[in-house]
Amino acid sequence: MQTYGQEGALNTDTELSHVLHDSKHQAAFYVEENKPQDLLRSFISETGLSEEEAVEVLKAVKGGGGGGSGDFSASLTALELLQKEEELRSIVTFSSQLDESLGGGIPVGKITEVCGVPGIGKTQLCLQLAVDVQVPQCFGGVEGQVMFIDTEGSFLLQRVTDIAAAAVRHCSLLAEDDEQRAATETFTVETVLSNIFLVRCHDHVELLAELHLLPDFLSQHPKIRLLVIDSVAFPFRLLFDELSQRTRLLNGVGQQLITMAINYNISVVITNQMTTRIRDGQSHIVPALGECWGHAPTIRLLLQWEGSRRLATIFKSPCHMETMVQYQITPEGFRDADQSEMPQSKQPRMDTDQSAADPKETSS
Amino acid sequence: MVVLREGMCPGLDEDLLRDLRAADIKTVEDLVSSDIEGLAQKCSVSYKALFAIRRVLLAQHTAFPVSGADLYEELLSSTAILSTGNPSLDKLLDSGLYTGEITELSGGPGSGKSQVCFGVAVHISYQLKQSVIYIDTTGGLAASRLLQMLQAETSNTEEQMEALQRIHVFRLFDVYALLGCLYSLRSGGLQQASVGGGSVKAVIVDSVSAVISPLLGGKQNEGMSLMIQVAGVLKTMAKDFNVAALVTNHVTRSGSGEVQPGLGVSWSHIPRTRILLERVEKAAAVSRPSLRSAKLIKSSRQPCHIKEEFDLQWWSRSEKGSSGKRKLDETDS
Amino acid sequence: MLCTVYILEQSSVTVCASPQLLARLEARRCLKDIEPRLFPEDGGPDQGAVVELFGLEGTGKTELLYHLLCRCVLPEAAGGLEVDVVFVDTDYSLDMLHLVSILDSKLTLLAGADEAALRSCLSRLLVVHCYSSSQLLLTLHFLETTLSSRPALALILIDSISAFYWVDRCEDGVSYTKQEEKLSRCAELLGRLLRDYRITVFATCHAIRRPAVPSSSSDSERSYLCRSWQRLVTHRLLCSRQKPGNNVAGEGGDDQEQRRHQIFTVHCTTTSSMVKASWSSSFCVTEAGVEFLLESEENKCAARQ
């Protein structure tokens, strides 16, 4: 039995839904599509709807049925997909080791989740990416805008300005030909800041509402290439009456995000907190929001301490093997760990720098 | 429900239809279940005519019984077993994916479900030279990874491209789109895909739980209904077109901490074979993070709960051979 | 092609009503002795009985169903009943290859059995696939013709009767009775066929809830299908899987050993108006299908664990 009528948009009465549900019947309507007047007439006579309503319903059915249609216009061959993937540039992280292990940076058209304990540098990475996504194309960047959804209140303007200034400086040093020199004219701290759309969501209801409205915003701002949610865990870790309700909502969020990522060619970066789980009598630190949520991100990046070193692990990814790289947080932002210097001597100082910048450090 | 319409069968004209409606007979089901003799009187048609209409309608809409012997005969000639390309998995599956059946892979995040799907798709398209439908509902499909796997098989770029072209990808992110796609595949789309290259032999849905689980729970039945519909169309498609259906599912943890496949009890009846994938968390596995264990948790052909270990890098192994695989010994615990 | 053949067959029936009448009166094979180990003494399913097999996934329903099916279609020489069976496959789950392997293993016991013997077994089986409850209803109507033309047909198997439960629940608006209408109609029709043709019906029903507390019989075992179906059921077989000891977390070889000797339990309750009785039996599944355990053997098995 075919039930396109399940779609909420279709407000059909029972009898009408019978008509729609009947597969043979539906096939008949599809066949008759060439003769729209006949179709409409027979449809009206059967359902007793007004002509207007009938037109509406048929449109909805056609749209609903055709939207996910299995006719092959909706499909790609893997070869076409490969070409598409190659056209999309990745967003560099300014840590060459991490970029290399990710195959060029944070990919566009996918969801990347950054997990880690407070103070490890999740927000720093997000802010860095918000700046990096704007790097002009002639420097190998994506040259896009960014939508930043802040749920924890951790978006600090001063920090963004610092990172942006460092990135601008970096590009102007690299500029060689005329094109690149011209690009640096417009790639300034001011333009960087003006290309960041910031939204503050205080709880999960606001976040869900924002995500619901986002597709419209994205179609109005086609230059947006990055969506950051920092963090998705915070609003959902508050008390929920029912744990299953949270899981359901989160699953829905995951599907919404990937739809946007693919349809608008944006990279979605979300951060997640860590939580302790007791298993087999041992405690493990695992990403929060439950196991089900773990399926939503395409790539999972785990940031963790090892002694005083900061390590980033690609924990889950369809196209990369599990790898581990070291990084550091400098005043300029997210960078490779400096191998030449002794990291131990440098790291503690950076830590205090960062804790001043990152309010999470003090709040937790 | 099949609504009665003019011209559905000889003798069912406008007048009769009106009379039938007046007698509260609106659907084929109503007509077939009704007392024909009484109805004929009410609608002032001859018993014989109405009986003939009933007979034709019944013949049009019933499912026909087929002799078991014929069915077996047909099955023997049409059933194919598609190797997954990985010896350990083939061993669990009794030599591969059977056409006409649904096979399920379940596992937590990063347990290698998608990787196995990629491997199967590549193996079927390159080694068996057949087409594959790959329905990606999580955005997890990376064509670059498919290419990587193909490069391990052959260095001939042309062959790689051909194999990639035999994999048809649908990217659908909600259950309505998935249902629509499956319905139209069943009603002819599958043959369409077969035109270029070999016929479609496998339909992969990665993952089925991603689109269904947001609708489950609470007091709504709609999610359950949609889930069963997805299952129904997958099963009929697998049977009617003789394709193997491979779906992935997430896992949940029961109160006692035991891992079990998601989507609940009603879904558990759907797949014929279920495999649970897990990361190997052993000291030996630290150096090889791509090691996974696969456990058979439902099968009609093999004893359940047999376990195999395999390496996700198997599909991208070099020509050197099978160093990437290690069987689990009976004594290994 | 097939379609015309059936219409012809049907018309021949309507033209002369006497064969139909004859078919009705002619005694169909009674299935009381289909599996004495499963039903209480003298309480096997008589003509007109409806047996419901109820249980979760992995509790041996399908194996049991195939076992009963094989007993019906096997020749008398191989310990079968040699009757015709209609298999209504609403789940699209009939595993023909598996069924044949069970039949094969039983037939090998018979001297001189060959491919032809298997074929004659299979020809006693009629399979029909249904994809919706409407089609199920229409198909059952259609099967009336088959019933009247094949007096050897004694059993209808429905796997499963609960297949369309969720779809129906969602389809017909808010009214509960409306949602259940289709299955009610099927049940009513089945009731008439049972009376008129003196056949037996076996149907599986999938449990839709996991028991909250494993050992307690509660909500999860209650039938959730419509009343007219429940009224029809005369025997209820509750299938369950015996937990292999309390050591759930046991992994590795030890665990595998236990699983190989997985024991399934069936609890039968008869609810016919004459007698109320209950009966328990256990079986394990081997290469050759279901193997019932005698009381002592069961203990032995338990001891081995």
PDB file of N, CA and C in Angstrom, chain A residues 38-86:
ATOM      1  N   ASP A  38      -8.863  15.517 -17.800  1.00  0.00           N
ATOM      2  CA  ASP A  38      -9.568  14.272 -17.509  1.00  0.00           C
ATOM      3  C   ASP A  38      -9.298  13.835 -16.083  1.00  0.00           C
ATOM      4  N   LEU A  39      -8.026  13.935 -15.768  1.00  0.00           N
ATOM      5  CA  LEU A  39      -7.586  13.495 -14.456  1.00  0.00           C
ATOM      6  C   LEU A  39      -8.313  14.274 -13.373  1.00  0.00           C
ATOM      7  N   LEU A  40      -8.323  15.570 -13.548  1.00  0.00           N
ATOM      8  CA  LEU A  40      -8.921  16.440 -12.558  1.00  0.00           C
ATOM      9  C   LEU A  40     -10.402  16.119 -12.401  1.00  0.00           C
ATOM     10  N   ARG A  41     -11.062  15.921 -13.549  1.00  0.00           N
ATOM     11  CA  ARG A  41     -12.491  15.664 -13.512  1.00  0.00           C
ATOM     12  C   ARG A  41     -12.787  14.373 -12.753  1.00  0.00           C
ATOM     13  N   SER A  42     -12.065  13.334 -13.098  1.00  0.00           N
ATOM     14  CA  SER A  42     -12.347  12.053 -12.444  1.00  0.00           C
ATOM     15  C   SER A  42     -11.988  12.137 -10.968  1.00  0.00           C
ATOM     16  N   PHE A  43     -10.965  12.905 -10.685  1.00  0.00           N
ATOM     17  CA  PHE A  43     -10.540  13.036  -9.294  1.00  0.00           C
ATOM     18  C   PHE A  43     -11.602  13.740  -8.476  1.00  0.00           C
ATOM     19  N   ILE A  44     -12.148  14.818  -9.054  1.00  0.00           N
ATOM     20  CA  ILE A  44     -13.168  15.587  -8.355  1.00  0.00           C
ATOM     21  C   ILE A  44     -14.406  14.729  -8.146  1.00  0.00           C
ATOM     22  N   SER A  45     -14.779  13.996  -9.180  1.00  0.00           N
ATOM     23  CA  SER A  45     -16.005  13.209  -9.066  1.00  0.00           C
ATOM     24  C   SER A  45     -15.846  12.125  -8.012  1.00  0.00           C
ATOM     25  N   GLU A  46     -14.646  11.659  -7.832  1.00  0.00           N
ATOM     26  CA  GLU A  46     -14.464  10.582  -6.880  1.00  0.00           C
ATOM     27  C   GLU A  46     -14.373  11.050  -5.439  1.00  0.00           C
ATOM     28  N   THR A  47     -13.770  12.192  -5.249  1.00  0.00           N
ATOM     29  CA  THR A  47     -13.524  12.615  -3.890  1.00  0.00           C
ATOM     30  C   THR A  47     -14.539  13.623  -3.407  1.00  0.00           C
ATOM     31  N   GLY A  48     -15.274  14.209  -4.345  1.00  0.00           N
ATOM     32  CA  GLY A  48     -16.241  15.209  -3.952  1.00  0.00           C
ATOM     33  C   GLY A  48     -15.599  16.479  -3.436  1.00  0.00           C
ATOM     34  N   LEU A  49     -14.384  16.750  -3.829  1.00  0.00           N
ATOM     35  CA  LEU A  49     -13.712  17.978  -3.422  1.00  0.00           C
ATOM     36  C   LEU A  49     -14.057  19.089  -4.404  1.00  0.00           C
ATOM     37  N   SER A  50     -13.828  20.310  -3.979  1.00  0.00           N
ATOM     38  CA  SER A  50     -13.982  21.409  -4.920  1.00  0.00           C
ATOM     39  C   SER A  50     -12.794  21.376  -5.872  1.00  0.00           C
ATOM     40  N   GLU A  51     -12.949  22.067  -6.976  1.00  0.00           N
ATOM     41  CA  GLU A  51     -11.898  22.003  -7.977  1.00  0.00           C
ATOM     42  C   GLU A  51     -10.572  22.537  -7.421  1.00  0.00           C
ATOM     43  N   GLU A  52     -10.700  23.639  -6.680  1.00  0.00           N
ATOM     44  CA  GLU A  52      -9.500  24.236  -6.099  1.00  0.00           C
ATOM     45  C   GLU A  52      -8.755  23.256  -5.217  1.00  0.00           C
ATOM     46  N   GLU A  53      -9.536  22.614  -4.343  1.00  0.00           N
ATOM     47  CA  GLU A  53      -8.934  21.663  -3.415  1.00  0.00           C
ATOM     48  C   GLU A  53      -8.268  20.527  -4.175  1.00  0.00           C
ATOM     49  N   ALA A  54      -8.970  20.065  -5.193  1.00  0.00           N
ATOM     50  CA  ALA A  54      -8.455  18.937  -5.955  1.00  0.00           C
ATOM     51  C   ALA A  54      -7.119  19.277  -6.601  1.00  0.00           C
ATOM     52  N   VAL A  55      -7.040  20.499  -7.161  1.00  0.00           N
ATOM     53  CA  VAL A  55      -5.787  20.917  -7.781  1.00  0.00           C
ATOM     54  C   VAL A  55      -4.673  20.933  -6.750  1.00  0.00           C
ATOM     55  N   GLU A  56      -5.019  21.482  -5.591  1.00  0.00           N
ATOM     56  CA  GLU A  56      -4.052  21.586  -4.490  1.00  0.00           C
ATOM     57  C   GLU A  56      -3.511  20.209  -4.112  1.00  0.00           C
ATOM     58  N   VAL A  57      -4.461  19.273  -3.928  1.00  0.00           N
ATOM     59  CA  VAL A  57      -4.091  17.936  -3.490  1.00  0.00           C
ATOM     60  C   VAL A  57      -3.217  17.253  -4.522  1.00  0.00           C
ATOM     61  N   LEU A  58      -3.622  17.373  -5.782  1.00  0.00           N
ATOM     62  CA  LEU A  58      -2.847  16.704  -6.824  1.00  0.00           C
ATOM     63  C   LEU A  58      -1.434  17.266  -6.897  1.00  0.00           C
ATOM     64  N   LYS A  59      -1.345  18.574  -6.690  1.00  0.00           N
ATOM     65  CA  LYS A  59      -0.025  19.199  -6.709  1.00  0.00           C
ATOM     66  C   LYS A  59       0.827  18.626  -5.577  1.00  0.00           C
ATOM     67  N   ALA A  60       0.181  18.557  -4.411  1.00  0.00           N
ATOM     68  CA  ALA A  60       0.905  18.063  -3.234  1.00  0.00           C
ATOM     69  C   ALA A  60       1.351  16.628  -3.440  1.00  0.00           C
ATOM     70  N   VAL A  61       0.456  15.822  -4.003  1.00  0.00           N
ATOM     71  CA  VAL A  61       0.796  14.421  -4.210  1.00  0.00           C
ATOM     72  C   VAL A  61       1.931  14.293  -5.207  1.00  0.00           C
ATOM     73  N   LYS A  62       1.832  15.067  -6.266  1.00  0.00           N
ATOM     74  CA  LYS A  62       2.880  14.988  -7.281  1.00  0.00           C
ATOM     75  C   LYS A  62       4.212  15.445  -6.716  1.00  0.00           C
ATOM     76  N   GLY A  63       4.140  16.542  -5.989  1.00  0.00           N
ATOM     77  CA  GLY A  63       5.364  17.066  -5.387  1.00  0.00           C
ATOM     78  C   GLY A  63       5.922  16.088  -4.378  1.00  0.00           C
ATOM     79  N   GLY A  64       5.020  15.588  -3.497  1.00  0.00           N
ATOM     80  CA  GLY A  64       5.464  14.668  -2.455  1.00  0.00           C
ATOM     81  C   GLY A  64       6.008  13.390  -3.046  1.00  0.00           C
ATOM     82  N   GLY A  65       5.307  12.879  -4.038  1.00  0.00           N
ATOM     83  CA  GLY A  65       5.757  11.632  -4.644  1.00  0.00           C
ATOM     84  C   GLY A  65       6.994  11.841  -5.469  1.00  0.00           C
ATOM     85  N   GLY A  66       7.026  12.960  -6.170  1.00  0.00           N
ATOM     86  CA  GLY A  66       8.138  13.186  -7.081  1.00  0.00           C
ATOM     87  C   GLY A  66       9.376  13.697  -6.375  1.00  0.00           C
ATOM     88  N   GLY A  67       9.186  14.285  -5.186  1.00  0.00           N
ATOM     89  CA  GLY A  67      10.315  14.904  -4.494  1.00  0.00           C
ATOM     90  C   GLY A  67      11.432  13.932  -4.232  1.00  0.00           C
ATOM     91  N   GLY A  68      11.081  12.801  -3.678  1.00  0.00           N
ATOM     92  CA  GLY A  68      12.116  11.815  -3.392  1.00  0.00           C
ATOM     93  C   GLY A  68      12.171  10.792  -4.499  1.00  0.00           C
ATOM     94  N   SER A  69      11.841  11.211  -5.668  1.00  0.00           N
ATOM     95  CA  SER A  69      11.536  10.254  -6.715  1.00  0.00           C
ATOM     96  C   SER A  69      12.712   9.362  -7.037  1.00  0.00           C
ATOM     97  N   GLY A  70      12.382   8.169  -7.376  1.00  0.00           N
ATOM     98  CA  GLY A  70      13.428   7.223  -7.733  1.00  0.00           C
ATOM     99  C   GLY A  70      13.707   7.281  -9.213  1.00  0.00           C
ATOM    100  N   ASP A  71      13.101   8.240  -9.922  1.00  0.00           N
ATOM    101  CA  ASP A  71      13.494   8.338 -11.308  1.00  0.00           C
ATOM    102  C   ASP A  71      14.914   8.871 -11.314  1.00  0.00           C
ATOM    103  N   PHE A  72      15.638   8.534 -12.312  1.00  0.00           N
ATOM    104  CA  PHE A  72      17.069   8.634 -12.129  1.00  0.00           C
ATOM    105  C   PHE A  72      17.637  10.032 -12.245  1.00  0.00           C
ATOM    106  N   SER A  73      16.731  11.017 -12.401  1.00  0.00           N
ATOM    107  CA  SER A  73      17.229  12.383 -12.373  1.00  0.00           C
ATOM    108  C   SER A  73      17.710  12.709 -10.962  1.00  0.00           C
ATOM    109  N   ALA A  74      17.116  12.024  -9.970  1.00  0.00           N
ATOM    110  CA  ALA A  74      17.470  12.329  -8.588  1.00  0.00           C
ATOM    111  C   ALA A  74      18.744  11.609  -8.159  1.00  0.00           C
ATOM    112  N   SER A  75      19.198  10.685  -8.960  1.00  0.00           N
ATOM    113  CA  SER A  75      20.366   9.926  -8.520  1.00  0.00           C
ATOM    114  C   SER A  75      21.626  10.406  -9.232  1.00  0.00           C
ATOM    115  N   LEU A  76      22.719  10.089  -8.618  1.00  0.00           N
ATOM    116  CA  LEU A  76      24.024  10.378  -9.199  1.00  0.00           C
ATOM    117  C   LEU A  76      24.737   9.050  -9.335  1.00  0.00           C
ATOM    118  N   THR A  77      25.608   8.929 -10.283  1.00  0.00           N
ATOM    119  CA  THR A  77      26.479   7.769 -10.197  1.00  0.00           C
ATOM    120  C   THR A  77      27.617   8.156  -9.281  1.00  0.00           C
ATOM    121  N   ALA A  78      28.295   7.158  -8.768  1.00  0.00           N
ATOM    122  CA  ALA A  78      29.388   7.435  -7.854  1.00  0.00           C
ATOM    123  C   ALA A  78      30.460   8.274  -8.536  1.00  0.00           C
ATOM    124  N   LEU A  79      30.555   8.143  -9.846  1.00  0.00           N
ATOM    125  CA  LEU A  79      31.558   8.917 -10.584  1.00  0.00           C
ATOM    126  C   LEU A  79      31.219  10.410 -10.545  1.00  0.00           C
ATOM    127  N   GLU A  80      29.916  10.691 -10.766  1.00  0.00           N
ATOM    128  CA  GLU A  80      29.493  12.096 -10.695  1.00  0.00           C
ATOM    129  C   GLU A  80      29.704  12.657  -9.293  1.00  0.00           C
ATOM    130  N   LEU A  81      29.437  11.797  -8.318  1.00  0.00           N
ATOM    131  CA  LEU A  81      29.618  12.222  -6.932  1.00  0.00           C
ATOM    132  C   LEU A  81      31.089  12.540  -6.665  1.00  0.00           C
ATOM    133  N   LEU A  82      31.942  11.728  -7.229  1.00  0.00           N
ATOM    134  CA  LEU A  82      33.378  11.928  -7.050  1.00  0.00           C
ATOM    135  C   LEU A  82      33.799  13.270  -7.641  1.00  0.00           C
ATOM    136  N   GLN A  83      33.278  13.561  -8.841  1.00  0.00           N
ATOM    137  CA  GLN A  83      33.612  14.840  -9.462  1.00  0.00           C
ATOM    138  C   GLN A  83      33.107  15.995  -8.608  1.00  0.00           C
ATOM    139  N   LYS A  84      31.903  15.819  -8.077  1.00  0.00           N
ATOM    140  CA  LYS A  84      31.342  16.854  -7.207  1.00  0.00           C
ATOM    141  C   LYS A  84      32.224  17.059  -5.979  1.00  0.00           C
ATOM    142  N   GLU A  85      32.638  15.951  -5.403  1.00  0.00           N
ATOM    143  CA  GLU A  85      33.467  16.036  -4.206  1.00  0.00           C
ATOM    144  C   GLU A  85      34.767  16.754  -4.495  1.00  0.00           C
ATOM    145  N   GLU A  86      35.302  16.500  -5.690  1.00  0.00           N
ATOM    146  CA  GLU A  86      36.589  17.104  -6.006  1.00  0.00           C
ATOM    147  C   GLU A  86      36.471  18.604  -6.249  1.00  0.00           C
TER     148      GLU A  86
END
